[in-house]
mmCIF file of C-alpha atoms in Angstrom:
data_model
loop_
_atom_site.group_PDB
_atom_site.id
_atom_site.type_symbol
_atom_site.label_atom_id
_atom_site.label_comp_id
_atom_site.label_asym_id
_atom_site.label_seq_id
_atom_site.Cartn_x
_atom_site.Cartn_y
_atom_site.Cartn_z
ATOM 1 C CA UNK A 246 -51.383 -48.143 16.986
ATOM 2 C CA UNK A 247 -50.448 -45.068 19.040
ATOM 3 C CA UNK A 248 -46.930 -46.411 19.433
ATOM 4 C CA UNK A 249 -46.648 -46.931 15.724
ATOM 5 C CA UNK A 250 -47.904 -43.368 15.031
ATOM 6 C CA UNK A 251 -45.382 -42.010 17.442
ATOM 7 C CA UNK A 252 -42.525 -43.944 15.821
ATOM 8 C CA UNK A 253 -43.526 -42.516 12.351
ATOM 9 C CA UNK A 254 -43.664 -39.036 13.850
ATOM 10 C CA UNK A 255 -40.365 -39.407 15.455
ATOM 11 C CA UNK A 256 -38.913 -40.820 12.200
ATOM 12 C CA UNK A 257 -40.264 -37.632 10.343
ATOM 13 C CA UNK A 258 -38.813 -35.499 12.897
ATOM 14 C CA UNK A 259 -35.525 -37.015 12.485
ATOM 15 C CA UNK A 260 -35.644 -36.548 8.768
ATOM 16 C CA UNK A 261 -36.537 -32.841 9.247
ATOM 17 C CA UNK A 262 -33.690 -32.394 11.605
ATOM 18 C CA UNK A 263 -31.269 -34.276 9.246
ATOM 19 C CA UNK A 264 -32.305 -31.796 6.448
ATOM 20 C CA UNK A 265 -31.686 -28.841 8.716
ATOM 21 C CA UNK A 266 -28.241 -30.274 9.568
ATOM 22 C CA UNK A 267 -27.617 -30.831 5.944
ATOM 23 C CA UNK A 268 -28.621 -27.260 5.129
ATOM 24 C CA UNK A 269 -26.543 -25.791 7.992
ATOM 25 C CA UNK A 270 -23.585 -27.962 6.876
ATOM 26 C CA UNK A 271 -23.883 -26.765 3.275
ATOM 27 C CA UNK A 272 -24.232 -23.177 4.270
ATOM 28 C CA UNK A 273 -21.318 -23.354 6.687
ATOM 29 C CA UNK A 274 -19.143 -24.865 3.862
ATOM 30 C CA UNK A 275 -20.292 -22.186 1.546
ATOM 31 C CA UNK A 276 -19.357 -19.478 4.046
ATOM 32 C CA UNK A 277 -15.951 -21.000 4.762
ATOM 33 C CA UNK A 278 -15.357 -21.159 1.078
ATOM 34 C CA UNK A 279 -16.285 -17.547 0.629
ATOM 35 C CA UNK A 280 -14.014 -16.520 3.617
ATOM 36 C CA UNK A 281 -11.058 -18.472 2.202
ATOM 37 C CA UNK A 282 -11.462 -16.822 -1.208
ATOM 38 C CA UNK A 283 -11.702 -13.425 0.297
ATOM 39 C CA UNK A 284 -8.738 -14.162 2.552
ATOM 40 C CA UNK A 285 -6.569 -15.207 -0.307
ATOM 41 C CA UNK A 286 -7.632 -12.095 -2.312
ATOM 42 C CA UNK A 287 -6.810 -9.846 0.514
ATOM 43 C CA UNK A 288 -3.316 -11.330 0.891
ATOM 44 C CA UNK A 289 -2.643 -11.006 -2.752
ATOM 45 C CA UNK A 290 -3.827 -7.342 -2.644
ATOM 46 C CA UNK A 291 -1.524 -6.549 0.407
ATOM 47 C CA UNK A 292 1.555 -8.076 -1.186
ATOM 48 C CA UNK A 293 0.893 -6.406 -4.457
ATOM 49 C CA UNK A 294 0.440 -3.078 -2.677
ATOM 50 C CA UNK A 295 3.513 -3.303 -0.441
ATOM 51 C CA UNK A 296 5.800 -4.330 -3.207
ATOM 52 C CA UNK A 297 4.303 -1.835 -5.661
ATOM 53 C CA UNK A 298 6.980 0.828 -6.010
ATOM 54 C CA UNK A 299 4.881 3.781 -6.834
ATOM 55 C CA UNK A 300 6.454 6.227 -9.221
ATOM 56 C CA UNK A 301 8.506 8.466 -6.999
ATOM 57 C CA UNK A 302 7.273 11.509 -8.902
ATOM 58 C CA UNK A 303 3.815 10.570 -7.675
ATOM 59 C CA UNK A 304 4.712 10.670 -3.936
ATOM 60 C CA UNK A 305 5.805 14.280 -3.757
ATOM 61 C CA UNK A 306 2.550 16.048 -4.462
ATOM 62 C CA UNK A 307 1.723 17.464 -0.987
ATOM 63 C CA UNK A 308 3.118 20.935 -1.437
ATOM 64 C CA UNK A 309 1.213 23.459 -3.581
ATOM 65 C CA UNK A 310 2.117 26.582 -5.372
ATOM 66 C CA UNK A 311 0.724 28.748 -2.561
ATOM 67 C CA UNK A 312 3.080 27.020 -0.151
ATOM 68 C CA UNK A 313 6.108 27.672 -2.202
ATOM 69 C CA UNK A 314 8.083 30.101 0.067
ATOM 70 C CA UNK A 315 11.925 29.867 0.252
ATOM 71 C CA UNK A 316 11.966 27.462 3.241
ATOM 72 C CA UNK A 317 9.423 25.106 1.608
ATOM 73 C CA UNK A 318 11.309 25.127 -1.705
ATOM 74 C CA UNK A 319 14.579 24.141 0.202
ATOM 75 C CA UNK A 320 12.748 21.386 2.128
ATOM 76 C CA UNK A 321 11.024 20.173 -1.024
ATOM 77 C CA UNK A 322 14.335 19.804 -2.931
ATOM 78 C CA UNK A 323 15.680 17.890 0.026
ATOM 79 C CA UNK A 324 12.619 15.535 0.115
ATOM 80 C CA UNK A 325 12.962 15.041 -3.641
ATOM 81 C CA UNK A 326 16.496 13.784 -3.074
ATOM 82 C CA UNK A 327 15.280 11.437 -0.267
ATOM 83 C CA UNK A 328 12.515 10.076 -2.437
ATOM 84 C CA UNK A 329 14.820 9.315 -5.331
ATOM 85 C CA UNK A 330 17.413 7.828 -3.041
ATOM 86 C CA UNK A 331 17.679 3.997 -2.665
ATOM 87 C CA UNK A 332 17.673 2.814 1.043
ATOM 88 C CA UNK A 333 18.859 -0.596 2.229
ATOM 89 C CA UNK A 334 18.016 -2.564 5.426
ATOM 90 C CA UNK A 335 21.475 -1.803 6.720
ATOM 91 C CA UNK A 336 20.412 1.878 7.098
ATOM 92 C CA UNK A 337 17.459 0.953 9.342
ATOM 93 C CA UNK A 338 19.239 2.142 12.579
ATOM 94 C CA UNK A 339 20.254 5.391 11.005
ATOM 95 C CA UNK A 340 16.585 5.994 9.867
ATOM 96 C CA UNK A 341 15.495 5.277 13.537
ATOM 97 C CA UNK A 342 17.927 7.915 14.764
ATOM 98 C CA UNK A 343 16.854 10.558 12.205
ATOM 99 C CA UNK A 344 13.129 10.051 12.947
ATOM 100 C CA UNK A 345 13.836 10.939 16.640
ATOM 101 C CA UNK A 346 16.332 13.752 15.882
ATOM 102 C CA UNK A 347 13.888 16.639 16.277
ATOM 103 C CA UNK A 348 15.374 18.066 13.069
ATOM 104 C CA UNK A 349 12.808 18.515 10.234
ATOM 105 C CA UNK A 350 15.200 17.521 7.443
ATOM 106 C CA UNK A 351 16.389 14.556 9.236
ATOM 107 C CA UNK A 352 12.877 13.527 10.175
ATOM 108 C CA UNK A 353 11.849 13.501 6.580
ATOM 109 C CA UNK A 354 15.022 11.633 5.691
ATOM 110 C CA UNK A 355 14.325 8.945 8.309
ATOM 111 C CA UNK A 356 10.665 8.488 7.634
ATOM 112 C CA UNK A 357 11.083 8.276 3.868
ATOM 113 C CA UNK A 358 13.783 5.697 4.424
ATOM 114 C CA UNK A 359 11.504 3.582 6.644
ATOM 115 C CA UNK A 360 8.730 3.765 4.142
ATOM 116 C CA UNK A 361 10.968 2.692 1.315
ATOM 117 C CA UNK A 362 12.648 -0.127 3.202
ATOM 118 C CA UNK A 363 9.359 -1.596 4.400
ATOM 119 C CA UNK A 364 8.050 -1.477 0.850
ATOM 120 C CA UNK A 365 10.958 -2.730 -0.945
ATOM 121 C CA UNK A 366 12.546 -5.404 1.365
ATOM 122 C CA UNK A 367 11.531 -9.022 0.797
ATOM 123 C CA UNK A 368 12.239 -9.815 4.520
ATOM 124 C CA UNK A 369 10.149 -6.830 5.736
ATOM 125 C CA UNK A 370 11.698 -5.641 8.987
ATOM 126 C CA UNK A 371 8.284 -4.764 10.614
ATOM 127 C CA UNK A 372 9.143 -6.204 14.003
ATOM 128 C CA UNK A 373 12.513 -4.463 14.071
ATOM 129 C CA UNK A 374 10.770 -1.085 13.444
ATOM 130 C CA UNK A 375 8.243 -1.849 16.205
ATOM 131 C CA UNK A 376 10.986 -2.923 18.637
ATOM 132 C CA UNK A 377 12.918 0.280 18.037
ATOM 133 C CA UNK A 378 10.433 2.243 20.020
ATOM 134 C CA UNK A 379 9.785 4.945 17.350
ATOM 135 C CA UNK A 380 6.049 4.083 16.850
ATOM 136 C CA UNK A 381 5.070 6.807 19.195
ATOM 137 C CA UNK A 382 7.112 9.377 17.311
ATOM 138 C CA UNK A 383 5.528 8.224 14.020
ATOM 139 C CA UNK A 384 2.058 8.735 15.445
ATOM 140 C CA UNK A 385 3.090 12.221 16.503
ATOM 141 C CA UNK A 386 3.972 12.905 12.861
ATOM 142 C CA UNK A 387 0.436 11.831 12.000
ATOM 143 C CA UNK A 388 -1.020 14.404 14.189
ATOM 144 C CA UNK A 389 1.211 17.261 12.808
ATOM 145 C CA UNK A 390 -0.954 19.005 10.216
ATOM 146 C CA UNK A 391 1.831 21.624 9.800
ATOM 147 C CA UNK A 392 4.027 19.133 8.097
ATOM 148 C CA UNK A 393 1.839 17.406 5.486
ATOM 149 C CA UNK A 394 4.643 15.681 3.674
ATOM 150 C CA UNK A 395 5.958 14.175 6.884
ATOM 151 C CA UNK A 396 2.302 13.302 7.787
ATOM 152 C CA UNK A 397 1.991 11.458 4.442
ATOM 153 C CA UNK A 398 5.223 9.477 4.824
ATOM 154 C CA UNK A 399 4.542 8.486 8.341
ATOM 155 C CA UNK A 400 1.003 7.310 7.377
ATOM 156 C CA UNK A 401 2.451 5.203 4.618
ATOM 157 C CA UNK A 402 4.773 3.642 7.121
ATOM 158 C CA UNK A 403 1.898 2.756 9.400
ATOM 159 C CA UNK A 404 0.081 1.313 6.529
ATOM 160 C CA UNK A 405 3.083 -0.968 5.673
ATOM 161 C CA UNK A 406 3.490 -1.921 9.419
ATOM 162 C CA UNK A 407 -0.099 -3.004 9.373
ATOM 163 C CA UNK A 408 0.605 -5.704 6.854
ATOM 164 C CA UNK A 409 2.287 -7.691 9.592
ATOM 165 C CA UNK A 410 0.979 -10.502 11.660
ATOM 166 C CA UNK A 411 -1.703 -10.232 14.458
ATOM 167 C CA UNK A 412 0.811 -9.492 17.206
ATOM 168 C CA UNK A 413 2.398 -6.705 15.158
ATOM 169 C CA UNK A 414 -1.039 -5.166 14.210
ATOM 170 C CA UNK A 415 -2.081 -5.378 17.841
ATOM 171 C CA UNK A 416 0.909 -3.251 18.792
ATOM 172 C CA UNK A 417 -0.368 -0.563 16.368
ATOM 173 C CA UNK A 418 -3.841 -0.648 17.855
ATOM 174 C CA UNK A 419 -2.663 -0.535 21.438
ATOM 175 C CA UNK A 420 -0.929 2.707 20.616
ATOM 176 C CA UNK A 421 -4.279 4.226 19.649
ATOM 177 C CA UNK A 422 -3.475 4.508 15.967
ATOM 178 C CA UNK A 423 -7.117 3.875 14.871
ATOM 179 C CA UNK A 424 -8.643 7.176 16.123
ATOM 180 C CA UNK A 425 -5.497 9.065 14.768
ATOM 181 C CA UNK A 426 -5.935 7.490 11.362
ATOM 182 C CA UNK A 427 -9.776 8.063 11.309
ATOM 183 C CA UNK A 428 -9.064 11.820 11.869
ATOM 184 C CA UNK A 429 -6.763 11.875 8.913
ATOM 185 C CA UNK A 430 -9.783 10.789 6.614
ATOM 186 C CA UNK A 431 -10.801 14.432 6.849
ATOM 187 C CA UNK A 432 -7.428 15.537 5.461
ATOM 188 C CA UNK A 433 -7.406 17.898 2.533
ATOM 189 C CA UNK A 434 -4.702 15.882 0.797
ATOM 190 C CA UNK A 435 -5.890 12.975 -1.352
ATOM 191 C CA UNK A 436 -2.550 11.210 -0.932
ATOM 192 C CA UNK A 437 -2.944 11.031 2.762
ATOM 193 C CA UNK A 438 -6.456 9.750 2.644
ATOM 194 C CA UNK A 439 -5.233 7.050 0.263
ATOM 195 C CA UNK A 440 -2.637 5.831 2.806
ATOM 196 C CA UNK A 441 -5.131 6.028 5.603
ATOM 197 C CA UNK A 442 -7.608 3.814 3.771
ATOM 198 C CA UNK A 443 -4.926 1.274 3.215
ATOM 199 C CA UNK A 444 -3.735 1.388 6.790
ATOM 200 C CA UNK A 445 -7.402 0.959 7.949
ATOM 201 C CA UNK A 446 -8.061 -1.921 5.467
ATOM 202 C CA UNK A 447 -4.937 -3.651 6.707
ATOM 203 C CA UNK A 448 -5.877 -3.351 10.348
ATOM 204 C CA UNK A 449 -9.540 -4.335 9.813
ATOM 205 C CA UNK A 450 -8.476 -7.440 7.751
ATOM 206 C CA UNK A 451 -6.345 -8.765 10.630
ATOM 207 C CA UNK A 452 -9.307 -9.708 12.921
ATOM 208 C CA UNK A 453 -12.821 -8.896 13.643
ATOM 209 C CA UNK A 454 -12.053 -7.022 16.959
ATOM 210 C CA UNK A 455 -9.989 -4.340 15.244
ATOM 211 C CA UNK A 456 -12.491 -4.262 12.345
ATOM 212 C CA UNK A 457 -15.374 -3.637 14.823
ATOM 213 C CA UNK A 458 -13.332 -0.997 16.652
ATOM 214 C CA UNK A 459 -12.955 0.960 13.346
ATOM 215 C CA UNK A 460 -16.697 0.509 12.616
ATOM 216 C CA UNK A 461 -17.976 1.599 16.059
ATOM 217 C CA UNK A 462 -15.522 4.518 15.893
ATOM 218 C CA UNK A 463 -17.352 5.856 12.966
ATOM 219 C CA UNK A 464 -14.799 4.728 10.215
ATOM 220 C CA UNK A 465 -17.371 3.004 7.939
ATOM 221 C CA UNK A 466 -19.602 6.018 7.863
ATOM 222 C CA UNK A 467 -16.731 8.396 6.936
ATOM 223 C CA UNK A 468 -15.597 6.030 4.134
ATOM 224 C CA UNK A 469 -19.087 6.009 2.761
ATOM 225 C CA UNK A 470 -19.403 9.774 2.950
ATOM 226 C CA UNK A 471 -16.007 10.118 1.118
ATOM 227 C CA UNK A 472 -17.147 7.610 -1.574
ATOM 228 C CA UNK A 473 -20.290 9.673 -2.199
ATOM 229 C CA UNK A 474 -18.641 13.103 -2.327
ATOM 230 C CA UNK A 475 -15.207 12.619 -3.823
ATOM 231 C CA UNK A 476 -14.575 13.625 -7.322
ATOM 232 C CA UNK A 477 -11.308 11.797 -7.601
ATOM 233 C CA UNK A 478 -11.679 8.454 -9.638
ATOM 234 C CA UNK A 479 -8.257 7.583 -8.487
ATOM 235 C CA UNK A 480 -9.160 7.643 -4.812
ATOM 236 C CA UNK A 481 -12.443 5.628 -5.101
ATOM 237 C CA UNK A 482 -10.868 2.210 -5.401
ATOM 238 C CA UNK A 483 -8.853 2.744 -2.241
ATOM 239 C CA UNK A 484 -11.899 3.788 -0.459
ATOM 240 C CA UNK A 485 -13.819 0.791 -1.710
ATOM 241 C CA UNK A 486 -11.074 -1.548 -0.561
ATOM 242 C CA UNK A 487 -11.021 -0.168 2.972
ATOM 243 C CA UNK A 488 -14.817 -0.287 3.012
ATOM 244 C CA UNK A 489 -14.880 -3.896 1.846
ATOM 245 C CA UNK A 490 -12.380 -4.727 4.641
ATOM 246 C CA UNK A 491 -14.949 -3.503 7.140
ATOM 247 C CA UNK A 492 -17.714 -5.728 5.782
ATOM 248 C CA UNK A 493 -16.061 -9.072 5.319
ATOM 249 C CA UNK A 494 -15.224 -11.546 7.938
ATOM 250 C CA UNK A 495 -16.465 -14.928 9.157
ATOM 251 C CA UNK A 496 -18.444 -13.120 11.862
ATOM 252 C CA UNK A 497 -20.092 -10.368 9.986
ATOM 253 C CA UNK A 498 -20.811 -6.987 11.631
ATOM 254 C CA UNK A 499 -24.387 -6.306 12.800
ATOM 255 C CA UNK A 500 -26.313 -5.059 9.756
ATOM 256 C CA UNK A 501 -27.351 -1.629 11.348
ATOM 257 C CA UNK A 502 -23.702 -0.787 11.530
ATOM 258 C CA UNK A 503 -22.879 -1.527 7.827
ATOM 259 C CA UNK A 504 -26.166 -0.665 6.220
ATOM 260 C CA UNK A 505 -24.824 2.617 4.727
ATOM 261 C CA UNK A 506 -22.206 0.600 2.670
ATOM 262 C CA UNK A 507 -24.952 -0.704 0.412
ATOM 263 C CA UNK A 508 -25.807 2.619 -1.405
ATOM 264 C CA UNK A 509 -22.183 3.702 -1.251
ATOM 265 C CA UNK A 510 -21.108 0.585 -3.112
ATOM 266 C CA UNK A 511 -24.005 0.656 -5.400
ATOM 267 C CA UNK A 512 -23.295 4.185 -6.367
ATOM 268 C CA UNK A 513 -19.740 3.020 -7.488
ATOM 269 C CA UNK A 514 -20.607 -0.055 -9.458
ATOM 270 C CA UNK A 515 -23.413 1.695 -11.206
ATOM 271 C CA UNK A 516 -20.830 4.157 -12.864
ATOM 272 C CA UNK A 517 -19.513 2.861 -16.079
ATOM 273 C CA UNK A 518 -16.586 5.196 -16.045
ATOM 274 C CA UNK A 519 -15.444 3.754 -12.713
ATOM 275 C CA UNK A 520 -15.789 0.016 -13.266
ATOM 276 C CA UNK A 521 -14.961 -0.103 -16.991
ATOM 277 C CA UNK A 522 -11.067 -0.518 -16.430
ATOM 278 C CA UNK A 523 -10.916 -1.481 -12.700
ATOM 279 C CA UNK A 524 -11.709 -5.195 -12.427
ATOM 280 C CA UNK A 525 -10.180 -5.508 -8.877
ATOM 281 C CA UNK A 526 -12.483 -2.864 -7.514
ATOM 282 C CA UNK A 527 -15.482 -4.559 -9.090
ATOM 283 C CA UNK A 528 -14.415 -7.927 -7.364
ATOM 284 C CA UNK A 529 -14.072 -6.079 -4.005
ATOM 285 C CA UNK A 530 -17.519 -4.586 -4.433
ATOM 286 C CA UNK A 531 -19.128 -7.945 -5.357
ATOM 287 C CA UNK A 532 -17.638 -9.919 -2.550
ATOM 288 C CA UNK A 533 -18.746 -7.168 -0.220
ATOM 289 C CA UNK A 534 -22.270 -7.500 -1.530
ATOM 290 C CA UNK A 535 -22.176 -11.206 -0.990
ATOM 291 C CA UNK A 536 -21.674 -10.519 2.748
ATOM 292 C CA UNK A 537 -24.291 -7.732 2.761
ATOM 293 C CA UNK A 538 -26.899 -9.931 1.226
ATOM 294 C CA UNK A 539 -26.641 -12.566 3.892
ATOM 295 C CA UNK A 540 -29.392 -11.625 6.242
ATOM 296 C CA UNK A 541 -33.063 -11.395 6.840
ATOM 297 C CA UNK A 542 -35.743 -9.877 4.645
ATOM 298 C CA UNK A 543 -35.054 -6.386 5.965
ATOM 299 C CA UNK A 544 -31.492 -6.650 4.544
ATOM 300 C CA UNK A 545 -32.625 -7.978 1.205
ATOM 301 C CA UNK A 546 -35.454 -5.430 0.775
ATOM 302 C CA UNK A 547 -32.953 -2.583 1.489
ATOM 303 C CA UNK A 548 -30.616 -4.062 -1.087
ATOM 304 C CA UNK A 549 -33.197 -4.473 -3.774
ATOM 305 C CA UNK A 550 -34.280 -0.849 -3.305
ATOM 306 C CA UNK A 551 -30.852 0.329 -4.509
ATOM 307 C CA UNK A 552 -31.858 -0.839 -8.053
ATOM 308 C CA UNK A 553 -28.521 -2.518 -8.417
ATOM 309 C CA UNK A 554 -29.903 -5.918 -9.559
ATOM 310 C CA UNK A 555 -29.512 -5.331 -13.380
ATOM 311 C CA UNK A 556 -25.923 -4.579 -12.810
ATOM 312 C CA UNK A 557 -25.282 -7.777 -10.822
ATOM 313 C CA UNK A 558 -26.960 -9.726 -13.561
ATOM 314 C CA UNK A 559 -24.672 -8.041 -16.060
ATOM 315 C CA UNK A 560 -21.830 -9.521 -14.182
ATOM 316 C CA UNK A 561 -23.153 -13.037 -14.704
ATOM 317 C CA UNK A 562 -22.069 -12.604 -18.374
ATOM 318 C CA UNK A 563 -18.438 -12.335 -17.245
ATOM 319 C CA UNK A 564 -15.913 -14.881 -18.218
ATOM 320 C CA UNK A 565 -13.774 -14.062 -15.217
ATOM 321 C CA UNK A 566 -14.550 -16.487 -12.374
ATOM 322 C CA UNK A 567 -13.523 -13.994 -9.762
ATOM 323 C CA UNK A 568 -16.524 -11.850 -10.991
ATOM 324 C CA UNK A 569 -18.909 -14.541 -11.926
ATOM 325 C CA UNK A 570 -18.682 -16.436 -8.505
ATOM 326 C CA UNK A 571 -19.629 -13.526 -6.257
ATOM 327 C CA UNK A 572 -22.272 -12.424 -8.629
ATOM 328 C CA UNK A 573 -23.896 -15.837 -8.554
ATOM 329 C CA UNK A 574 -23.662 -15.840 -4.778
ATOM 330 C CA UNK A 575 -25.455 -12.434 -4.521
ATOM 331 C CA UNK A 576 -28.260 -13.586 -6.758
ATOM 332 C CA UNK A 577 -28.486 -16.852 -4.772
ATOM 333 C CA UNK A 578 -28.718 -14.995 -1.450
ATOM 334 C CA UNK A 579 -31.518 -12.773 -2.904
ATOM 335 C CA UNK A 580 -33.413 -15.728 -4.209
ATOM 336 C CA UNK A 581 -33.099 -17.433 -0.987
ATOM 337 C CA UNK A 582 -35.128 -14.668 0.714
ATOM 338 C CA UNK A 583 -38.891 -14.280 0.882
ATOM 339 C CA UNK A 584 -41.185 -14.833 -2.118
ATOM 340 C CA UNK A 585 -41.248 -10.997 -2.510
ATOM 341 C CA UNK A 586 -37.575 -10.807 -3.256
ATOM 342 C CA UNK A 587 -37.788 -13.913 -5.593
ATOM 343 C CA UNK A 588 -40.674 -12.347 -7.483
ATOM 344 C CA UNK A 589 -38.761 -9.070 -7.772
ATOM 345 C CA UNK A 590 -35.861 -10.997 -9.288
ATOM 346 C CA UNK A 591 -37.909 -12.936 -11.683
ATOM 347 C CA UNK A 592 -39.972 -10.030 -12.800
ATOM 348 C CA UNK A 593 -37.014 -7.880 -13.806
ATOM 349 C CA UNK A 594 -36.029 -8.015 -17.482
ATOM 350 C CA UNK A 595 -32.813 -10.219 -17.778
#
């Protein structure tokens, strides 16, 4: 009799363990599926960004009226010519030499050339640029607040270099580019912050080590602060893209480090004027929230307190699967929490 009871008990235990294994397997597959979708989305965004030839008129906005003395006007005229000029890969060595020339005009010519070659070449010569030994010089330009146009162009080059493979991105990180980029998030020029955001997003998206270095260095907090205080609707999508890059990943950052991202993203998605015509940004926010809602009850409670649930439910009406899928996952994560969160969900008017 005792033996039989033991056998039944052992059988039940096996069933329970089997259920746990099944649940873990389903959850693992779900997480892998989510990571794969996000990876594909990131690669699409990077390719689109690198090959997007921004209107050249839009790139030359660093100098202001108060800066317009005679020397600045001459330099600006020269930079205009460089920006409208078409560069080819054959001129790469010439660009290297100009970057290291020590002459302000030649430096602008070389850096603008690098930026355009990296952005417009199908076979992007990232490794050639890194092997040339000019990376240190480019980072010096990033530190030079006295030459904002040069600072902008050099930051843009770094952002393009950061679209390379892991080995190439590692070369950037080893040169201490992360703290230099983070300092530029405080720049008074929106164009520079935009390129910094993309550079950080590209670096963080490469692997969790680089991502965590940016987070622990204060990058995520600064991005959240910028999202809250900026009045530029054009800049916010870039800040959101960078912030989402710090949240995603198969090994998610510890929640205390990324907690401030919840109200920052909630503040954006709750504004109709920001999300109405920017579907890519909405997707980034939703996928970020998928990751943010995977956690314990403390995580879910904080998320519910942002009063963002009705907006997520609105997304369930979307016919776009790229919006519908993450919205469903967010609601699923919330409903998988404690009874308190489930009751909160069901008690809301849908």
